[in-house]
C-alpha cells in the first residue's frame, strides 16, 4: 500500500533523523516530549525540534523548512489538529509524518505514548511499518492557493441567512447549492466534518472529492463523490459573500461573484503507520463503526 517515499527503508534502519512538532500553546507537553525524546534516542534516532515548538518549552529549535530538508521523517505530537497542521505545512517536502497521539480522539494519529517504545524498537524491521500516500486538495480563491488534508468548507458569513453557490465541473454547471454551506472533503477528511453531516466514508487511499452540502434547503441535494482529476469551481452568488475554511484552521473571505477552484494537489501527503494498522479497526475503535 503506497510504499513510495523519499526515505528508503535502509535509511530508516541506519542512523535516522526525526523532526518533531508539538501541539501549540501547551507548554505542559514538555514532560511527555522529554519522555518521547528518550525513546527516540534509545533507538539511535537523532531528533530535531521545530522552532515554535522549541520556543514554547524553552529548548533550541530550527525552522520548519530547514527541518524538512534535514530529517528522514517528521513526528507530530498532539491530537489530530496538530497532525493535520504538520501535514499541510510539510507535505510538499515528501517526508512522511508519524502522529503520536496526546489528543482526545486521535483518529489520524497512529501511535499512543504507551505504544511508542515498542513501535520505535521495531522500526528497524521492514515488516513493522508502512508509508501510506494520501490525496491533498488544492484550492484557489482570489489568486491565493491553499492546501487541505481533510476539507475545504464554503460557509455562510452570517448566521441569519443561507448561502447560494453555483457549482461547475471542468467549466460545465452541475448544481446550485442553497443552505448553510458545502464541504469539499478528501477521503481522509470523510471521517471528519463530512461524516457529521451525513456524507459517505471513502477509504483514505482513494483519490476522490466528496462534495457534501451542509443543511441544504432542498429535498434533492445529496453528497457526491467525484473523480480527483476533475476541476470543480464554486461561485458565490449571494451578496453576503462567504467564508472558506481550510481544515478548520485557516479562513479566507470571498465576495459575491468570486469563485473557489478546487483540484487535486500534485503531491501526496505521506503518513508513517504501524504495519498492522487497519482502517476499519480504527473506525470501530474511535467512531464505533459497526457497533
Ligand atoms: N461538526 C463537525 O463535525 C465539525 C465542525 C467543524 C470542523 N470539523 C472538522 O474538524 C477538522 C479539523 O480538526 P481539528 O482536530 O483541527 O479540530 P477540532 O479540535 O475542532 O476537532 C474536530 C474533531 O474531529 C476529529 N478529526 C479531525 N480530523 C479527522 C479525520 N480526518 N477523521 C476523523 N476525525 C477527525 C478531531 O480528532 C476532533 O475530535 C476539520 O477539517 C473539519 O473536518 C468538524
Ligand atoms: N500549528 C497549529 N496552528 C494553529 N492551530 C493548531 C496547530 N496545531 C493544532 N492546532 C489546533 O489546536 C487545537 C488542538 O490541537 P489538537 O487537535 O492537536 O489537540 P486535541 O484537540 O487535544 O486532539 P484531537 O483533535 O485529537 O481531539 C485544534 O483545534 C487544532 O486545529
mmCIF file of C-alpha atoms and ligand atoms in Angstrom:
data_model
loop_
_atom_site.group_PDB
_atom_site.id
_atom_site.type_symbol
_atom_site.label_atom_id
_atom_site.label_comp_id
_atom_site.label_asym_id
_atom_site.label_seq_id
_atom_site.Cartn_x
_atom_site.Cartn_y
_atom_site.Cartn_z
ATOM 1 C CA UNK A 1 0.000 0.000 0.000
ATOM 2 C CA UNK A 2 1.556 3.285 -1.106
ATOM 3 C CA UNK A 3 5.088 2.392 -0.082
ATOM 4 C CA UNK A 4 6.646 5.063 -2.299
ATOM 5 C CA UNK A 5 8.665 7.530 -0.325
ATOM 6 C CA UNK A 6 11.721 9.710 -0.475
ATOM 7 C CA UNK A 7 13.099 7.825 2.513
ATOM 8 C CA UNK A 8 14.311 4.321 1.967
ATOM 9 C CA UNK A 9 13.963 1.536 4.460
ATOM 10 C CA UNK A 10 17.787 1.364 4.585
ATOM 11 C CA UNK A 11 17.875 4.982 5.658
ATOM 12 C CA UNK A 12 15.361 4.360 8.431
ATOM 13 C CA UNK A 13 17.446 1.425 9.577
ATOM 14 C CA UNK A 14 20.708 3.346 9.803
ATOM 15 C CA UNK A 15 21.114 6.450 11.975
ATOM 16 C CA UNK A 16 17.931 8.237 11.053
ATOM 17 C CA UNK A 17 16.819 11.754 11.850
ATOM 18 C CA UNK A 18 13.352 12.787 13.004
ATOM 19 C CA UNK A 19 11.874 16.305 13.133
ATOM 20 C CA UNK A 20 9.426 16.920 15.963
ATOM 21 C CA UNK A 21 6.488 19.355 16.050
ATOM 22 C CA UNK A 22 4.496 19.817 19.272
ATOM 23 C CA UNK A 23 0.863 20.849 19.781
ATOM 24 C CA UNK A 24 0.952 24.679 20.081
ATOM 25 C CA UNK A 25 0.067 26.655 23.233
ATOM 26 C CA UNK A 26 0.602 23.705 25.580
ATOM 27 C CA UNK A 27 3.959 24.138 27.355
ATOM 28 C CA UNK A 28 2.913 21.405 29.789
ATOM 29 C CA UNK A 29 3.585 18.968 26.933
ATOM 30 C CA UNK A 30 7.300 19.235 27.819
ATOM 31 C CA UNK A 31 7.263 16.259 30.219
ATOM 32 C CA UNK A 32 5.828 13.977 27.532
ATOM 33 C CA UNK A 33 8.242 15.420 24.971
ATOM 34 C CA UNK A 34 11.242 14.600 27.191
ATOM 35 C CA UNK A 35 9.957 11.040 27.603
ATOM 36 C CA UNK A 36 9.440 10.714 23.817
ATOM 37 C CA UNK A 37 12.892 12.185 23.133
ATOM 38 C CA UNK A 38 14.383 9.495 25.383
ATOM 39 C CA UNK A 39 12.585 6.726 23.438
ATOM 40 C CA UNK A 40 13.936 8.046 20.117
ATOM 41 C CA UNK A 41 17.492 8.466 21.394
ATOM 42 C CA UNK A 42 17.465 4.941 22.844
ATOM 43 C CA UNK A 43 16.840 3.666 19.308
ATOM 44 C CA UNK A 44 19.707 5.790 17.915
ATOM 45 C CA UNK A 45 17.307 8.160 16.127
ATOM 46 C CA UNK A 46 18.597 11.720 16.186
ATOM 47 C CA UNK A 47 15.867 14.239 16.859
ATOM 48 C CA UNK A 48 15.451 17.906 15.957
ATOM 49 C CA UNK A 49 12.738 20.171 17.335
ATOM 50 C CA UNK A 50 10.788 22.670 15.214
ATOM 51 C CA UNK A 51 11.380 26.318 16.200
ATOM 52 C CA UNK A 52 7.934 27.343 17.516
ATOM 53 C CA UNK A 53 7.624 24.083 19.450
ATOM 54 C CA UNK A 54 11.100 24.645 20.896
ATOM 55 C CA UNK A 55 10.313 28.238 21.930
ATOM 56 C CA UNK A 56 7.212 27.016 23.724
ATOM 57 C CA UNK A 57 9.231 24.701 26.001
ATOM 58 C CA UNK A 58 12.477 26.717 26.205
ATOM 59 C CA UNK A 59 14.547 24.443 24.001
ATOM 60 C CA UNK A 60 16.626 25.003 20.858
ATOM 61 C CA UNK A 61 14.806 24.609 17.554
ATOM 62 C CA UNK A 62 15.078 25.023 13.791
ATOM 63 C CA UNK A 63 12.769 26.468 11.122
ATOM 64 C CA UNK A 64 10.244 24.008 9.716
ATOM 65 C CA UNK A 65 11.554 24.321 6.123
ATOM 66 C CA UNK A 66 15.107 23.568 7.213
ATOM 67 C CA UNK A 67 13.811 20.760 9.424
ATOM 68 C CA UNK A 68 12.099 19.181 6.391
ATOM 69 C CA UNK A 69 15.360 19.294 4.417
ATOM 70 C CA UNK A 70 17.320 17.800 7.307
ATOM 71 C CA UNK A 71 15.256 14.871 8.563
ATOM 72 C CA UNK A 72 14.111 11.488 7.240
ATOM 73 C CA UNK A 73 10.652 11.780 8.770
ATOM 74 C CA UNK A 74 8.524 14.148 10.842
ATOM 75 C CA UNK A 75 6.750 13.473 14.106
ATOM 76 C CA UNK A 76 3.615 15.284 15.251
ATOM 77 C CA UNK A 77 2.988 15.208 18.990
ATOM 78 C CA UNK A 78 -0.572 16.244 19.872
ATOM 79 C CA UNK A 79 -4.003 15.412 18.521
ATOM 80 C CA UNK A 80 -5.480 15.221 15.043
ATOM 81 C CA UNK A 81 -5.354 19.010 14.689
ATOM 82 C CA UNK A 82 -1.598 19.070 15.219
ATOM 83 C CA UNK A 83 -1.067 16.241 12.708
ATOM 84 C CA UNK A 84 -3.275 17.980 10.112
ATOM 85 C CA UNK A 85 -1.317 21.200 10.562
ATOM 86 C CA UNK A 86 2.061 19.400 10.225
ATOM 87 C CA UNK A 87 0.908 17.560 7.091
ATOM 88 C CA UNK A 88 -0.425 20.763 5.474
ATOM 89 C CA UNK A 89 2.796 22.639 6.115
ATOM 90 C CA UNK A 90 5.232 19.852 5.138
ATOM 91 C CA UNK A 91 3.674 17.504 2.550
ATOM 92 C CA UNK A 92 5.462 19.218 -0.335
ATOM 93 C CA UNK A 93 8.795 18.052 1.140
ATOM 94 C CA UNK A 94 7.753 14.418 0.582
ATOM 95 C CA UNK A 95 8.773 13.495 4.153
ATOM 96 C CA UNK A 96 6.435 11.043 5.922
ATOM 97 C CA UNK A 97 4.733 12.088 9.150
ATOM 98 C CA UNK A 98 4.237 9.914 12.226
ATOM 99 C CA UNK A 99 1.457 11.035 14.583
ATOM 100 C CA UNK A 100 1.916 10.401 18.296
ATOM 101 C CA UNK A 101 -1.442 10.840 19.952
ATOM 102 C CA UNK A 102 -1.698 13.058 23.006
ATOM 103 C CA UNK A 103 -5.132 14.309 21.950
ATOM 104 C CA UNK A 104 -8.633 13.173 22.733
ATOM 105 C CA UNK A 105 -9.839 11.298 19.631
ATOM 106 C CA UNK A 106 -6.618 10.705 17.716
ATOM 107 C CA UNK A 107 -8.291 9.259 14.638
ATOM 108 C CA UNK A 108 -5.413 10.138 12.314
ATOM 109 C CA UNK A 109 -2.540 9.803 14.777
ATOM 110 C CA UNK A 110 -1.099 6.331 14.778
ATOM 111 C CA UNK A 111 0.786 5.607 17.957
ATOM 112 C CA UNK A 112 -0.070 6.290 21.603
ATOM 113 C CA UNK A 113 2.576 7.164 24.175
ATOM 114 C CA UNK A 114 2.270 3.633 25.589
ATOM 115 C CA UNK A 115 2.900 2.037 22.207
ATOM 116 C CA UNK A 116 5.755 4.305 21.115
ATOM 117 C CA UNK A 117 8.717 2.499 22.669
ATOM 118 C CA UNK A 118 7.898 -0.835 21.051
ATOM 119 C CA UNK A 119 6.978 0.849 17.743
ATOM 120 C CA UNK A 120 10.411 2.524 17.618
ATOM 121 C CA UNK A 121 12.208 -0.692 18.615
ATOM 122 C CA UNK A 122 10.578 -2.391 15.637
ATOM 123 C CA UNK A 123 11.141 0.477 13.180
ATOM 124 C CA UNK A 124 14.424 -1.102 12.053
ATOM 125 C CA UNK A 125 12.454 -4.062 10.716
ATOM 126 C CA UNK A 126 10.936 -3.572 7.247
ATOM 127 C CA UNK A 127 7.864 -5.538 8.216
ATOM 128 C CA UNK A 128 6.779 -3.240 11.027
ATOM 129 C CA UNK A 129 5.797 -0.016 9.366
ATOM 130 C CA UNK A 130 4.053 1.266 6.277
ATOM 131 C CA UNK A 131 4.075 4.587 4.471
ATOM 132 C CA UNK A 132 0.679 5.490 3.005
ATOM 133 C CA UNK A 133 0.203 8.200 0.389
ATOM 134 C CA UNK A 134 -2.941 10.271 0.764
ATOM 135 C CA UNK A 135 -4.518 12.805 -1.531
ATOM 136 C CA UNK A 136 -4.311 16.513 -0.687
ATOM 137 C CA UNK A 137 -6.777 19.115 -2.012
ATOM 138 C CA UNK A 138 -5.528 22.292 -3.693
ATOM 139 C CA UNK A 139 -7.826 25.302 -3.522
ATOM 140 C CA UNK A 140 -7.584 28.746 -5.092
ATOM 141 C CA UNK A 141 -9.548 31.885 -4.300
ATOM 142 C CA UNK A 142 -8.625 35.483 -5.060
ATOM 143 C CA UNK A 143 -5.390 34.275 -6.682
ATOM 144 C CA UNK A 144 -4.343 32.631 -3.430
ATOM 145 C CA UNK A 145 -3.529 28.908 -3.279
ATOM 146 C CA UNK A 146 -4.245 26.814 -0.179
ATOM 147 C CA UNK A 147 -3.951 23.113 0.625
ATOM 148 C CA UNK A 148 -6.191 20.873 2.705
ATOM 149 C CA UNK A 149 -5.621 17.399 4.128
ATOM 150 C CA UNK A 150 -9.226 16.978 5.363
ATOM 151 C CA UNK A 151 -11.520 19.532 3.808
ATOM 152 C CA UNK A 152 -12.308 22.921 2.343
ATOM 153 C CA UNK A 153 -15.601 24.274 3.672
ATOM 154 C CA UNK A 154 -17.530 27.062 1.930
ATOM 155 C CA UNK A 155 -19.657 28.514 4.678
ATOM 156 C CA UNK A 156 -22.185 31.308 5.095
ATOM 157 C CA UNK A 157 -20.880 34.541 6.583
ATOM 158 C CA UNK A 158 -23.925 35.338 8.593
ATOM 159 C CA UNK A 159 -25.892 33.058 10.917
ATOM 160 C CA UNK A 160 -29.166 34.562 9.809
ATOM 161 C CA UNK A 161 -29.017 33.776 6.095
ATOM 162 C CA UNK A 162 -28.355 30.882 3.764
ATOM 163 C CA UNK A 163 -25.639 30.817 1.145
ATOM 164 C CA UNK A 164 -26.152 30.427 -2.631
ATOM 165 C CA UNK A 165 -23.391 28.765 -4.623
ATOM 166 C CA UNK A 166 -23.248 27.723 -8.278
ATOM 167 C CA UNK A 167 -21.009 24.764 -8.998
ATOM 168 C CA UNK A 168 -19.228 23.719 -12.222
ATOM 169 C CA UNK A 169 -17.127 20.713 -13.166
ATOM 170 C CA UNK A 170 -14.446 21.408 -15.783
ATOM 171 C CA UNK A 171 -16.336 24.607 -16.697
ATOM 172 C CA UNK A 172 -19.803 22.989 -17.016
ATOM 173 C CA UNK A 173 -22.569 23.806 -14.470
ATOM 174 C CA UNK A 174 -23.711 20.767 -12.443
ATOM 175 C CA UNK A 175 -25.572 22.144 -9.410
ATOM 176 C CA UNK A 176 -26.683 25.179 -7.406
ATOM 177 C CA UNK A 177 -26.410 24.835 -3.663
ATOM 178 C CA UNK A 178 -28.637 26.712 -1.208
ATOM 179 C CA UNK A 179 -28.103 26.123 2.511
ATOM 180 C CA UNK A 180 -25.533 26.580 5.300
ATOM 181 C CA UNK A 181 -22.565 25.619 3.145
ATOM 182 C CA UNK A 182 -20.669 22.948 1.229
ATOM 183 C CA UNK A 183 -17.887 20.636 2.392
ATOM 184 C CA UNK A 184 -15.355 19.530 -0.207
ATOM 185 C CA UNK A 185 -13.607 16.689 1.548
ATOM 186 C CA UNK A 186 -10.713 14.393 0.739
ATOM 187 C CA UNK A 187 -11.112 10.678 1.539
ATOM 188 C CA UNK A 188 -9.027 11.325 4.694
ATOM 189 C CA UNK A 189 -11.477 14.061 5.725
ATOM 190 C CA UNK A 190 -14.504 11.851 5.041
ATOM 191 C CA UNK A 191 -14.494 10.796 8.718
ATOM 192 C CA UNK A 192 -14.402 14.424 9.934
ATOM 193 C CA UNK A 193 -16.976 17.196 9.237
ATOM 194 C CA UNK A 194 -18.284 15.269 6.203
ATOM 195 C CA UNK A 195 -19.278 12.366 8.478
ATOM 196 C CA UNK A 196 -21.117 14.689 10.868
ATOM 197 C CA UNK A 197 -23.416 15.941 8.103
ATOM 198 C CA UNK A 198 -24.204 12.520 6.618
ATOM 199 C CA UNK A 199 -21.583 12.291 3.854
ATOM 200 C CA UNK A 200 -20.121 8.933 2.795
ATOM 201 C CA UNK A 201 -16.960 7.367 4.211
ATOM 202 C CA UNK A 202 -14.372 6.931 1.470
ATOM 203 C CA UNK A 203 -11.349 4.679 2.015
ATOM 204 C CA UNK A 204 -8.418 7.051 2.642
ATOM 205 C CA UNK A 205 -6.140 5.668 -0.088
ATOM 206 C CA UNK A 206 -8.744 6.537 -2.744
ATOM 207 C CA UNK A 207 -8.334 9.659 -4.897
ATOM 208 C CA UNK A 208 -11.705 11.462 -4.979
ATOM 209 C CA UNK A 209 -13.545 14.612 -3.928
ATOM 210 C CA UNK A 210 -16.574 14.294 -1.671
ATOM 211 C CA UNK A 211 -18.916 17.259 -2.098
ATOM 212 C CA UNK A 212 -21.418 17.341 0.754
ATOM 213 C CA UNK A 213 -23.986 20.093 1.321
ATOM 214 C CA UNK A 214 -24.491 21.357 4.896
ATOM 215 C CA UNK A 215 -28.186 21.704 5.786
ATOM 216 C CA UNK A 216 -29.361 22.144 2.164
ATOM 217 C CA UNK A 217 -32.821 23.657 1.841
ATOM 218 C CA UNK A 218 -33.939 21.066 -0.691
ATOM 219 C CA UNK A 219 -35.363 17.556 -0.876
ATOM 220 C CA UNK A 220 -32.978 16.571 -3.645
ATOM 221 C CA UNK A 221 -29.444 17.570 -2.648
ATOM 222 C CA UNK A 222 -27.211 14.567 -1.958
ATOM 223 C CA UNK A 223 -23.491 14.123 -1.209
ATOM 224 C CA UNK A 224 -21.473 13.484 -4.382
ATOM 225 C CA UNK A 225 -18.244 11.565 -4.883
ATOM 226 C CA UNK A 226 -16.289 12.899 -7.861
ATOM 227 C CA UNK A 227 -13.110 11.761 -9.637
ATOM 228 C CA UNK A 228 -9.998 13.534 -8.432
ATOM 229 C CA UNK A 229 -8.972 14.668 -11.932
ATOM 230 C CA UNK A 230 -11.999 16.996 -12.171
ATOM 231 C CA UNK A 231 -11.562 20.714 -11.562
ATOM 232 C CA UNK A 232 -14.515 21.943 -9.526
ATOM 233 C CA UNK A 233 -15.447 25.604 -9.323
ATOM 234 C CA UNK A 234 -17.849 27.164 -6.826
ATOM 235 C CA UNK A 235 -19.118 30.701 -7.396
ATOM 236 C CA UNK A 236 -20.773 32.622 -4.568
ATOM 237 C CA UNK A 237 -23.916 34.164 -5.980
ATOM 238 C CA UNK A 238 -25.426 35.945 -2.985
ATOM 239 C CA UNK A 239 -24.449 39.414 -1.867
ATOM 240 C CA UNK A 240 -23.300 38.384 1.636
ATOM 241 C CA UNK A 241 -20.164 36.625 0.343
ATOM 242 C CA UNK A 242 -18.806 33.541 2.099
ATOM 243 C CA UNK A 243 -16.041 32.142 4.261
ATOM 244 C CA UNK A 244 -13.659 29.456 3.002
ATOM 245 C CA UNK A 245 -12.330 27.336 5.865
ATOM 246 C CA UNK A 246 -9.315 25.122 5.233
ATOM 247 C CA UNK A 247 -9.027 22.079 7.541
ATOM 248 C CA UNK A 248 -10.800 24.098 10.241
ATOM 249 C CA UNK A 249 -7.523 26.036 10.645
ATOM 250 C CA UNK A 250 -7.294 28.845 8.057
ATOM 251 C CA UNK A 251 -10.100 31.158 6.972
ATOM 252 C CA UNK A 252 -10.385 33.202 3.743
ATOM 253 C CA UNK A 253 -13.180 35.599 2.791
ATOM 254 C CA UNK A 254 -14.780 35.592 -0.653
ATOM 255 C CA UNK A 255 -17.238 38.091 -2.040
ATOM 256 C CA UNK A 256 -20.248 37.852 -4.330
ATOM 257 C CA UNK A 257 -19.354 36.543 -7.829
ATOM 258 C CA UNK A 258 -15.941 35.336 -6.670
ATOM 259 C CA UNK A 259 -15.003 31.704 -7.223
ATOM 260 C CA UNK A 260 -13.199 28.963 -5.362
ATOM 261 C CA UNK A 261 -11.414 26.495 -7.631
ATOM 262 C CA UNK A 262 -10.675 23.026 -6.322
ATOM 263 C CA UNK A 263 -8.372 20.366 -7.738
ATOM 264 C CA UNK A 264 -6.164 17.529 -6.526
ATOM 265 C CA UNK A 265 -2.707 18.688 -5.363
ATOM 266 C CA UNK A 266 0.147 17.325 -7.457
ATOM 267 C CA UNK A 267 1.898 15.951 -4.347
ATOM 268 C CA UNK A 268 0.541 13.484 -1.825
ATOM 269 C CA UNK A 269 0.777 13.514 1.949
ATOM 270 C CA UNK A 270 2.699 10.588 3.429
ATOM 271 C CA UNK A 271 1.780 9.055 6.760
ATOM 272 C CA UNK A 272 4.023 6.643 8.643
ATOM 273 C CA UNK A 273 1.854 3.901 10.118
ATOM 274 C CA UNK A 274 2.180 0.784 12.190
ATOM 275 C CA UNK A 275 2.163 -2.077 9.659
ATOM 276 C CA UNK A 276 -0.840 -3.703 11.269
ATOM 277 C CA UNK A 277 -2.941 -0.529 11.342
ATOM 278 C CA UNK A 278 -6.313 -1.376 9.863
ATOM 279 C CA UNK A 279 -8.686 1.413 8.794
ATOM 280 C CA UNK A 280 -11.831 -0.462 9.786
ATOM 281 C CA UNK A 281 -10.412 -1.336 13.209
ATOM 282 C CA UNK A 282 -9.607 2.352 13.758
ATOM 283 C CA UNK A 283 -13.147 3.241 12.605
ATOM 284 C CA UNK A 284 -14.535 0.755 15.103
ATOM 285 C CA UNK A 285 -12.275 1.774 17.997
ATOM 286 C CA UNK A 286 -12.589 5.553 17.550
ATOM 287 C CA UNK A 287 -16.022 6.038 15.962
ATOM 288 C CA UNK A 288 -17.838 2.809 16.991
ATOM 289 C CA UNK A 289 -18.183 1.690 13.361
ATOM 290 C CA UNK A 290 -20.265 -1.471 13.110
ATOM 291 C CA UNK A 291 -21.358 -1.472 16.772
HETATM 292 N N1 LIG B 1 -19.429 19.418 13.161
HETATM 293 C C1 LIG B 1 -18.263 18.873 12.864
HETATM 294 O O1 LIG B 1 -18.107 17.652 12.843
HETATM 295 C C2 LIG B 1 -17.118 19.750 12.519
HETATM 296 C C3 LIG B 1 -17.237 21.134 12.508
HETATM 297 C C4 LIG B 1 -16.126 21.887 12.140
HETATM 298 C C5 LIG B 1 -14.914 21.258 11.788
HETATM 299 N N2 LIG B 1 -14.846 19.912 11.829
HETATM 300 C C6 LIG B 1 -13.640 19.206 11.413
HETATM 301 O O2 LIG B 1 -12.531 19.478 12.204
HETATM 302 C C7 LIG B 1 -11.407 19.299 11.363
HETATM 303 C C8 LIG B 1 -10.191 19.888 11.998
HETATM 304 O O3 LIG B 1 -9.835 19.044 13.068
HETATM 305 P P1 LIG B 1 -9.089 19.597 14.368
HETATM 306 O O4 LIG B 1 -8.709 18.427 15.197
HETATM 307 O O5 LIG B 1 -8.038 20.566 13.916
HETATM 308 O O6 LIG B 1 -10.226 20.475 15.007
HETATM 309 P P2 LIG B 1 -11.065 20.248 16.348
HETATM 310 O O7 LIG B 1 -10.131 20.248 17.503
HETATM 311 O O8 LIG B 1 -12.213 21.189 16.308
HETATM 312 O O9 LIG B 1 -11.565 18.753 16.196
HETATM 313 C C9 LIG B 1 -12.573 18.228 15.436
HETATM 314 C C10 LIG B 1 -12.725 16.740 15.781
HETATM 315 O O10 LIG B 1 -12.602 15.999 14.572
HETATM 316 C C11 LIG B 1 -11.578 14.994 14.723
HETATM 317 N N3 LIG B 1 -10.970 14.827 13.406
HETATM 318 C C12 LIG B 1 -10.205 15.702 12.710
HETATM 319 N N4 LIG B 1 -9.879 15.179 11.520
HETATM 320 C C13 LIG B 1 -10.428 13.936 11.459
HETATM 321 C C14 LIG B 1 -10.458 12.907 10.469
HETATM 322 N N5 LIG B 1 -9.873 13.044 9.285
HETATM 323 N N6 LIG B 1 -11.141 11.766 10.749
HETATM 324 C C15 LIG B 1 -11.781 11.612 11.925
HETATM 325 N N7 LIG B 1 -11.811 12.560 12.894
HETATM 326 C C16 LIG B 1 -11.146 13.708 12.657
HETATM 327 C C17 LIG B 1 -10.658 15.529 15.792
HETATM 328 O O11 LIG B 1 -9.957 14.473 16.436
HETATM 329 C C18 LIG B 1 -11.653 16.186 16.745
HETATM 330 O O12 LIG B 1 -12.256 15.238 17.595
HETATM 331 C C19 LIG B 1 -11.823 19.975 10.085
HETATM 332 O O13 LIG B 1 -11.050 19.569 8.970
HETATM 333 C C20 LIG B 1 -13.275 19.560 9.994
HETATM 334 O O14 LIG B 1 -13.436 18.398 9.202
HETATM 335 C C21 LIG B 1 -15.909 19.155 12.187
HETATM 336 N N1 LIG B 2 0.110 24.625 14.151
HETATM 337 C C1 LIG B 2 -1.125 24.933 14.524
HETATM 338 N N2 LIG B 2 -1.584 26.171 14.314
HETATM 339 C C2 LIG B 2 -2.806 26.518 14.705
HETATM 340 N N3 LIG B 2 -3.656 25.711 15.317
HETATM 341 C C3 LIG B 2 -3.249 24.458 15.540
HETATM 342 C C4 LIG B 2 -1.982 23.992 15.159
HETATM 343 N N4 LIG B 2 -1.864 22.690 15.523
HETATM 344 C C5 LIG B 2 -3.024 22.375 16.109
HETATM 345 N N5 LIG B 2 -3.856 23.420 16.120
HETATM 346 C C6 LIG B 2 -5.213 23.459 16.672
HETATM 347 O O1 LIG B 2 -5.107 23.283 18.079
HETATM 348 C C7 LIG B 2 -6.251 22.554 18.558
HETATM 349 C C8 LIG B 2 -5.829 21.424 19.468
HETATM 350 O O2 LIG B 2 -4.905 20.589 18.819
HETATM 351 P P1 LIG B 2 -5.123 19.054 18.635
HETATM 352 O O3 LIG B 2 -6.302 18.791 17.743
HETATM 353 O O4 LIG B 2 -3.814 18.504 18.186
HETATM 354 O O5 LIG B 2 -5.424 18.521 20.104
HETATM 355 P P2 LIG B 2 -6.704 17.882 20.695
HETATM 356 O O6 LIG B 2 -7.892 18.748 20.384
HETATM 357 O O7 LIG B 2 -6.359 17.603 22.098
HETATM 358 O O8 LIG B 2 -6.787 16.496 19.914
HETATM 359 P P3 LIG B 2 -7.906 15.849 18.977
HETATM 360 O O9 LIG B 2 -8.035 16.751 17.769
HETATM 361 O O10 LIG B 2 -7.320 14.504 18.624
HETATM 362 O O11 LIG B 2 -9.157 15.758 19.745
HETATM 363 C C9 LIG B 2 -7.020 22.066 17.298
HETATM 364 O O12 LIG B 2 -8.186 22.853 17.146
HETATM 365 C C10 LIG B 2 -6.064 22.304 16.169
HETATM 366 O O13 LIG B 2 -6.733 22.639 14.965
#
